[in-house]
Amino acid sequence: MPGFELFGELERNEVNDVLDSGVLMRYGFDGMRNGHWKAKALEKELQSTLQTKHVQLVSSGTAAVTVALASAGVGAGDEVIMPTFTFVASFEAIMMLGAIPVLVDIDDTLALDPKAVEAAITAKTKAVMVVQMCGSMGRMDALQAVCSRHKLLLVEDACQAIGGTYNSKPLGSIGDLGCFSFDFVKTITCGEGGAVITNNENYHTNADHYSDHGHDHVGNDRGAETHPFLGYNFRISELHAAVGLAQVKRLPEFLAIQKRNFNIIRETLSQIPEVTFRTVPEGGEESYAFLNFFLPNLEISNKVMLAFKEAGIDGCFHYYNNNWHYIRKWEHLKDLKSLFPISKEVKEGLEYLKSKTFKQSDDYISRNISCLIKLSWTEEEVRQRAVKMGEAIVSVLKQSR
Ligand SMILES: *Cc1c(COP(=O)(O)O)cnc(C)c1O
């Protein structure tokens, strides 16, 4: 997945344009910038890549989720339904706005289970956030149907799935708003950066203003701009946008490498009857950023992870035992460890986490191993890796019989 593996001349040239003018900020300084508007150019490029009307770049993927929700009016006391398997940014962004994260089970797609979503809807529910984990997607038709039936906003976190599609639409462009991250380990990197995308003009105007202190961006005198509403600083810098501009043009190249490498490993592992793969909904095509597979049980998964380590196979994650991506180890959320007081509404709204169990999610995540697909591997390296992975899995399965 990581675009940084292929950082080179193109990226350097774009950054040098910015360094030559010295204008590191995305707004203003028109006369000094020698015609270089990297953030604007990247937004334009993403509009066509993501087939969407509006793109607002921001400082990170986490900021993108916050800005997306704020732009659609999600705030104090609203409930946002999100999956148990995601990155911690999901609940951070929701809670930043004073809203309440309502965690629900995932299904065999490793994304939100539409049935679990429907069961969690209350009078306070405002939005559903589907997180397109590890390069693939949830059952988007069913999720959209639930949202339209209950008049809820559908926000798509596609931070890990740029380049994936559903019924030929780019992931991130299907919900009311989509979010992307360009942090250092994502398929396309800016170093740090993110984007909010939408076809809704009003949400876009809100995102544009909100991410820059509420500035209305009318005219070319920042000091004279008015503030139609309160905002914050979630801006991206020109230096970061310049790197992204070079990277986004290489997306088709990155995706083709990922697909080749993914298919070699998948083909090898699919010869082992006990190995099954995450479900990709009909009409969907993954970005091939990760290969996700299921083993028969937790014990075997733990042993396979050890066998991978012994065989020197890196870049595979067992999220059940990982602190970042799965509810099981989010003690700081369950215990509400906050530097500052949290509102009564959010405290009460999160009481359920002390006792709620997620059996269905536990079943999938305890048996799932997720392997990063790297861009820098040669075909020969991938083949050797696939064989080693297969051997490690088969040896564990034999011992466990
Ligand atoms: C990386 C990531 C984010 C956050 O992006 P940052 O740019 O690191 O803030 C949010 N959601 C998911 C699913 C991610 O993988």
Coordinates of C-alpha atoms in Angstrom, one line a residue, residues 81-292:
I81 CA -23.0 4.6 13.9
M82 CA -19.5 3.2 13.2
P83 CA -17.8 -0.3 13.0
T84 CA -15.9 -2.1 15.8
F85 CA -13.1 -2.7 13.3
T86 CA -11.6 0.6 12.1
F87 CA -8.8 3.0 13.0
V88 CA -9.1 5.0 16.3
A89 CA -9.6 8.1 14.2
S90 CA -13.3 7.2 13.6
F91 CA -14.4 7.7 17.2
E92 CA -11.9 10.5 17.8
A93 CA -13.4 12.5 15.0
I94 CA -16.9 11.9 16.2
M95 CA -16.2 12.8 19.8
M96 CA -14.3 15.9 18.8
L97 CA -17.7 17.3 17.7
G98 CA -19.4 16.3 20.9
A99 CA -21.2 13.5 19.1
I100 CA -21.6 9.9 20.3
P101 CA -19.9 7.0 18.6
V102 CA -22.2 4.0 18.5
L103 CA -20.1 0.9 17.7
V104 CA -21.7 -2.0 15.9
D105 CA -20.6 -5.4 14.4
I106 CA -18.9 -5.9 11.2
D107 CA -19.7 -8.8 8.8
D108 CA -17.6 -11.0 6.5
T109 CA -16.7 -8.0 4.4
L110 CA -14.8 -6.7 7.4
A111 CA -17.0 -3.5 7.2
L112 CA -20.3 -2.5 8.8
D113 CA -23.0 -5.2 9.0
P114 CA -26.2 -3.6 7.5
K115 CA -28.4 -5.6 9.9
A116 CA -26.4 -4.4 13.0
V117 CA -26.6 -0.9 11.7
E118 CA -30.4 -1.0 11.4
A119 CA -30.7 -2.5 14.9
A120 CA -28.7 0.4 16.4
I121 CA -30.7 3.2 15.0
T122 CA -32.4 5.5 17.6
A123 CA -34.1 8.8 17.4
K124 CA -30.7 10.4 18.0
T125 CA -29.0 8.7 15.1
K126 CA -27.8 11.3 12.6
A127 CA -25.2 9.5 10.5
V128 CA -23.8 6.1 9.6
M129 CA -20.0 5.9 9.0
V130 CA -18.9 3.0 6.8
V131 CA -15.2 2.4 6.9
Q132 CA -13.8 0.7 3.8
M133 CA -11.2 -1.3 5.6
C134 CA -8.0 -2.8 4.1
G135 CA -8.7 -1.9 0.5
S136 CA -12.2 -3.3 0.2
M137 CA -15.8 -2.3 1.1
G138 CA -19.0 -3.0 2.9
R139 CA -22.3 -4.0 1.4
M140 CA -23.0 -0.5 0.0
D141 CA -26.4 -1.2 -1.6
A142 CA -27.8 -2.5 1.7
L143 CA -26.1 0.3 3.7
Q144 CA -27.5 3.0 1.4
A145 CA -30.9 1.4 1.6
V146 CA -30.9 1.5 5.4
C147 CA -29.7 5.2 5.4
S148 CA -32.3 6.3 2.9
R149 CA -35.1 4.4 4.8
H150 CA -34.2 6.2 8.0
K151 CA -33.1 9.5 6.4
L152 CA -29.6 9.2 7.7
L153 CA -26.4 10.6 6.4
L154 CA -23.9 8.1 4.9
V155 CA -20.3 9.0 5.4
E156 CA -17.7 6.9 3.8
D157 CA -14.2 6.6 5.3
A158 CA -12.2 5.4 2.3
C159 CA -8.8 6.3 3.9
Q160 CA -7.5 2.7 3.2
A161 CA -9.3 2.1 0.0
I162 CA -8.4 4.7 -2.6
G163 CA -8.6 3.1 -6.0
G164 CA -11.3 0.5 -5.1
T165 CA -14.7 0.7 -6.8
Y166 CA -18.3 -0.4 -6.3
N167 CA -20.5 -0.8 -9.3
S168 CA -17.7 1.2 -11.2
K169 CA -17.9 4.1 -8.7
P170 CA -14.8 5.0 -6.8
L171 CA -15.0 4.1 -3.1
G172 CA -15.5 7.3 -1.2
S173 CA -17.8 8.8 -3.8
I174 CA -20.8 6.7 -2.9
G175 CA -21.9 8.1 0.4
D176 CA -23.1 11.7 1.0
L177 CA -19.5 12.5 1.9
G178 CA -16.2 10.6 1.5
C179 CA -13.0 10.9 3.5
F180 CA -9.4 10.1 2.5
S181 CA -6.1 10.1 4.2
F182 CA -2.7 10.8 2.6
D183 CA -0.6 10.0 5.7
F184 CA 2.8 8.4 5.3
V185 CA 1.6 4.8 5.1
K186 CA -1.4 5.2 2.8
T187 CA -1.5 4.2 -0.9
I188 CA -0.9 7.8 -1.9
T189 CA 1.0 10.0 0.5
C190 CA 1.4 13.7 1.1
G191 CA 3.5 13.1 4.3
E192 CA 0.4 14.2 6.2
G193 CA -2.9 15.2 4.5
G194 CA -6.5 14.2 3.8
A195 CA -9.5 15.1 1.7
V196 CA -13.3 15.4 2.0
I197 CA -15.2 14.7 -1.2
T198 CA -18.9 15.3 -1.9
N199 CA -21.3 16.1 -4.7
N200 CA -23.3 18.4 -2.4
E201 CA -22.3 22.0 -3.0
N202 CA -23.5 23.2 0.4
Y203 CA -21.4 20.5 2.3
H204 CA -18.4 21.5 0.2
T205 CA -18.8 25.2 1.0
N206 CA -19.0 24.3 4.6
A207 CA -15.9 22.1 4.4
D208 CA -14.0 24.9 2.6
H209 CA -14.8 27.5 5.3
Y210 CA -14.8 25.3 8.3
S211 CA -11.3 23.9 7.7
D212 CA -9.9 27.5 7.5
H213 CA -11.3 29.2 10.6
G214 CA -14.7 29.9 8.9
H215 CA -13.0 32.1 6.2
D216 CA -15.4 32.8 3.3
H217 CA -12.6 32.8 0.8
V218 CA -14.1 35.8 -1.1
G219 CA -11.6 38.1 -2.8
N220 CA -7.9 38.0 -2.2
D221 CA -7.4 39.9 1.0
R222 CA -7.6 37.4 3.9
G223 CA -7.9 40.1 6.5
A224 CA -11.0 41.4 4.8
E225 CA -12.8 38.0 4.6
T226 CA -15.9 37.5 6.7
H227 CA -16.7 34.5 8.8
P228 CA -20.2 33.2 8.1
F229 CA -19.7 30.6 10.9
L230 CA -17.1 29.3 13.4
G231 CA -14.3 27.2 12.1
Y232 CA -10.9 25.7 13.0
N233 CA -7.6 25.2 11.3
F234 CA -7.5 21.9 9.4
R235 CA -5.5 23.3 6.4
I236 CA -3.0 21.4 4.3
S237 CA 0.2 23.1 3.3
E238 CA 1.5 23.6 -0.2
L239 CA 4.5 21.4 0.5
H240 CA 2.3 18.5 1.5
A241 CA -0.1 19.0 -1.4
A242 CA 2.9 19.1 -3.9
V243 CA 3.9 15.6 -2.8
G244 CA 0.3 14.4 -3.2
L245 CA 0.1 15.9 -6.7
A246 CA 3.0 13.8 -7.9
Q247 CA 1.6 10.7 -6.2
V248 CA -2.0 10.9 -7.4
K249 CA -0.8 10.9 -11.0
R250 CA 0.9 7.6 -10.3
L251 CA -2.2 5.9 -8.7
P252 CA -3.0 3.7 -11.8
E253 CA 0.6 2.5 -11.7
F254 CA 0.4 1.8 -7.9
L255 CA -2.9 -0.1 -8.3
A256 CA -1.6 -2.3 -11.1
I257 CA 1.4 -3.3 -9.0
Q258 CA -0.8 -4.0 -6.0
K259 CA -3.2 -6.1 -8.0
R260 CA -0.3 -8.2 -9.5
N261 CA 1.3 -8.8 -6.1
F262 CA -2.1 -9.5 -4.4
N263 CA -3.1 -12.1 -7.0
I264 CA 0.1 -14.0 -6.7
I265 CA -0.2 -14.4 -3.0
R266 CA -4.0 -15.0 -3.1
E267 CA -3.6 -17.8 -5.7
T268 CA -1.0 -19.6 -3.6
L269 CA -3.0 -19.4 -0.4
S270 CA -6.2 -20.4 -2.0
Q271 CA -4.7 -23.9 -2.5
I272 CA -5.0 -24.4 1.2
P273 CA -8.6 -25.6 1.9
E274 CA -8.7 -24.2 5.4
V275 CA -7.9 -20.7 4.2
T276 CA -10.9 -18.5 3.2
F277 CA -11.0 -14.9 2.1
R278 CA -12.9 -11.8 3.1
T279 CA -16.1 -11.3 1.1
V280 CA -16.0 -8.6 -1.5
P281 CA -19.6 -7.6 -2.3
E282 CA -20.9 -8.3 -5.8
G283 CA -20.0 -5.3 -8.1
G284 CA -17.0 -4.4 -6.0
E285 CA -13.4 -4.4 -6.9
E286 CA -10.8 -4.0 -4.1
S287 CA -7.8 -1.6 -4.3
Y288 CA -5.6 -4.6 -3.4
A289 CA -3.9 -2.7 -0.7
F290 CA -4.1 -5.7 1.7
L291 CA -4.8 -9.4 1.4
N292 CA -7.2 -10.5 4.1

